[in-house]
Amino acid sequence: MGCAPSIHVSQSGVIYCRDSDESNSPRQTSSVSQGPAAPLHGLLVHTDAADAVPPSRASRRPLGAVRVRRARAQLGSGSGAGSSVPSATTCRGRRRHCCGSAEAETQTSYTSVKQVSSAEVRIGPMRLTQDPIQVLLIFAKEDSQSDGFWWACDRAGYRCNIARTPESALECFLDKHHEIIVIDHRQAQNFDAEAVCRSIRATNPSEHTVILAVVSQVSDDHEEASVLPLLHAGFNRRFMENSSIIACYNELIQIEHGEVRSQFKLRACNSVFTALDHCHEAIEITSDDHVIQIHRIHRDSGDNSQTEPHSFRYKGRRKESIDMKSVSSRGSDAPSLQNRRYPSMARIHSMTIEAPITKVINIINAAQENSPVTVAEALDRVLEILRTTELYSPQLGTKDEDPHTSDLVGGLMTDGLRRLSGNEYVFTKNVHQSHSHLTMPITINDVPPSIAQLLDNEESWDFNIFELEAVTHKRPLVYLGLKVFSRFGVCEFLNCTETTLRAWLQVIEANYHSSNAYHNSTHAADVLHATAFFLGKERVKGSLDQLDEVAALIAATVHDVDHPGRTNSFLCNAGSELAVLYNDTAVLESHHTALAFQLTVKDTKCNIFKNIDRNHYRTLRQAIIDMVLATEMTKHFEHVNKFVNSINKPMAAEGEGSDCECNPTGKNFPENQILIKRMMIKCADVANPCRPLDLCIEWAGRISEEYFAQTDEEKRQGLPVVMPVFDRNTCSIPKSQISFIDYFITDMFDAWDAFAHLPALMQHLADNYKHWKTLDDLKCKSLRLPSDC
């Protein structure tokens, strides 16, 4: 079987799916052609209305597929339940097809080969023709158990192959794409069955394969082992050792009628939808009483709307506005269909609910009608830009001369190359980390003196977070959080005890990965410190209320919780569970917020929200989510440009020549508060280049090491390398820092400084940039000059 979505549509409406062994890749999709049906093997789909059925494929056999049939009259006659399989001496009449000529003997072929007819499976009105099941037996040595499955396959009419080594097994599977694989898990000295299973699962064709583990019988004095290790390795089922042919036969038949047929139907549906997607004709799928279920009209890919008169520009797209319930058949209702189509479009165009961008486009369209040709052409270009979705993201030119900028921007501002592999990236959560080596303070007053002394300086921008990391044994978030939250009266606002806050901080910090070079709880503490520092600036303080302050502090604390030390692009390319869950969109940021609230509300001991009003909670929750999602880099320029246009420019226009630190503008103030909070956490998240030089260098080394580790893993797993310049053997760290500052930091902090007035940060930024430029001019690729190390 192994059917991939490669489709052929005949004139009679019969749809075929080509077998995957006709192409080099099991996922390769060929274009859809129309015309007489070619006699293709694989999946056959036809409906009750089809007036032609292609020739039967029963007479065709894939090359190399050896059908083995038994030598005796009736297998069941001497092999009832509980009977053993014929011994090796009685099996010489059959020919086994072994994968790998060096792994097993080829015995004399048997003269009588039983014909196996293809099975028919129904999905509603569709009848699907399924090839005989192919089974792969992976046994290092021939024994009664392997014989049992061999004869069971023979009895069921399956095509069977045997592999003696993991290498030959993988090679045979990639060639045949078996529906069922049986792996001997009884004797570890022959080969590692779980490793064999994982290697097969790492391939694309295994998605629709059922893998069975044969395990040893458990003696009465031993407890039966858990099946979880087998499931984690990729097995679907477990079979307790039993050489009875009928037992093996029953197991295989159950698998066929269960998982195998379900997978076959799933592939059939995928094939049908692929055919629909590629079809260039109108398609209707109706129920038995002619009620339309799906109606699709293919848009002409060769649309020349730009050269058409303005009034007819969207004429070709009106076809999709058909009222589905008004169409019952292809008969006499056609005129009424035509009459209904245009009133439907008229209703859409008469709608009064318009987005601002739609109003702008309509105004430009109206202005075009009476404009000179040159102006109309210029407005066409404006409309083309406005109709894009990335209005705030700059369009990059060629960056061949500066691959560091190109790789860094591409790696941070995309959600991956969408080239998924069979590998799945799953990271572990350290939810229950033990910190017994350091006693937790009961209250802020019980903080050890060495930590308390460091925290006395936490309101300063030059506060050294790495010293706090060292003295707290990599647990700075709890201690800094207690101090900062106390200073801003968070417990009073939330009406929770300091004990609850302490428990919450401990749970959140436990879910940061201390093994990450950069995205660990020290980074979270650093972002919390920067956020608290910004909240202390007069203009920021005058623009936000206490709920905004509390939301900002909480968002900073949780903004990277459970970060795996890999970028969104990596997770999307690796097909991770999170990328699938969040549809490759803001994967990590969505996970951080969701997990933070899950951890908070699941235990009353750490639920800091348990005593606040529901309306306050909803407002606070929305503000936290919005701020954490703002840290996602794909919308970086959108947030910065909105801040500049909505905050900086009106502030400059209203306060020209004034030193007033009052609110910048009263217009749309709630929206302005949102923009300020987004800008604040974004600047706090990437404030490393604005820290004192020693701190800046340390952060640069840590983020570089995390990117190096990601590149190493991408190469090891065969994934697309998102940022090739971050190869630990060739990367220039100064160049990467210069690119990051030039592209992301300078404009954003200029805008933030214009609002919050941060001269010390801007001076650090200038000094740090000079440091990296000096290293780059001297062709030094490290963090410091060798003489400084």
Short mmCIF file of C-alpha atoms in Angstrom, two decimals, residues 461 534 640 679-680 682-690 744-755 758 761-762 765:
data_model
loop_
_atom_site.label_atom_id
_atom_site.label_comp_id
_atom_site.label_asym_id
_atom_site.label_seq_id
_atom_site.Cartn_x
_atom_site.Cartn_y
_atom_site.Cartn_z
CA TRP A 461 20.47 50.16 36.28
CA PHE A 534 11.40 51.52 33.54
CA VAL A 640 8.05 49.95 17.29
CA MET A 679 7.41 48.75 24.19
CA MET A 680 8.52 48.53 27.79
CA LYS A 682 10.28 44.55 24.50
CA CYS A 683 13.06 46.89 25.59
CA ALA A 684 13.46 45.03 28.89
CA ASP A 685 13.68 41.71 27.04
CA VAL A 686 16.60 42.78 24.81
CA ALA A 687 18.26 45.40 27.03
CA ASN A 688 21.59 43.51 27.16
CA PRO A 689 23.40 45.91 24.76
CA CYS A 690 22.39 48.78 27.05
CA PHE A 744 16.81 45.82 16.25
CA ILE A 745 18.19 47.87 19.14
CA THR A 746 19.16 51.37 18.01
CA ASP A 747 15.83 52.58 16.61
CA MET A 748 13.79 50.93 19.35
CA PHE A 749 15.83 52.41 22.20
CA ASP A 750 15.96 55.82 20.51
CA ALA A 751 12.17 55.80 20.54
CA TRP A 752 11.98 54.50 24.11
CA ASP A 753 14.57 57.02 25.30
CA ALA A 754 12.60 59.85 23.70
CA PHE A 755 9.64 58.80 25.82
CA LEU A 758 17.20 57.09 29.61
CA LEU A 761 21.31 53.40 28.87
CA MET A 762 22.05 55.24 25.64
CA LEU A 765 24.76 51.36 24.18
#
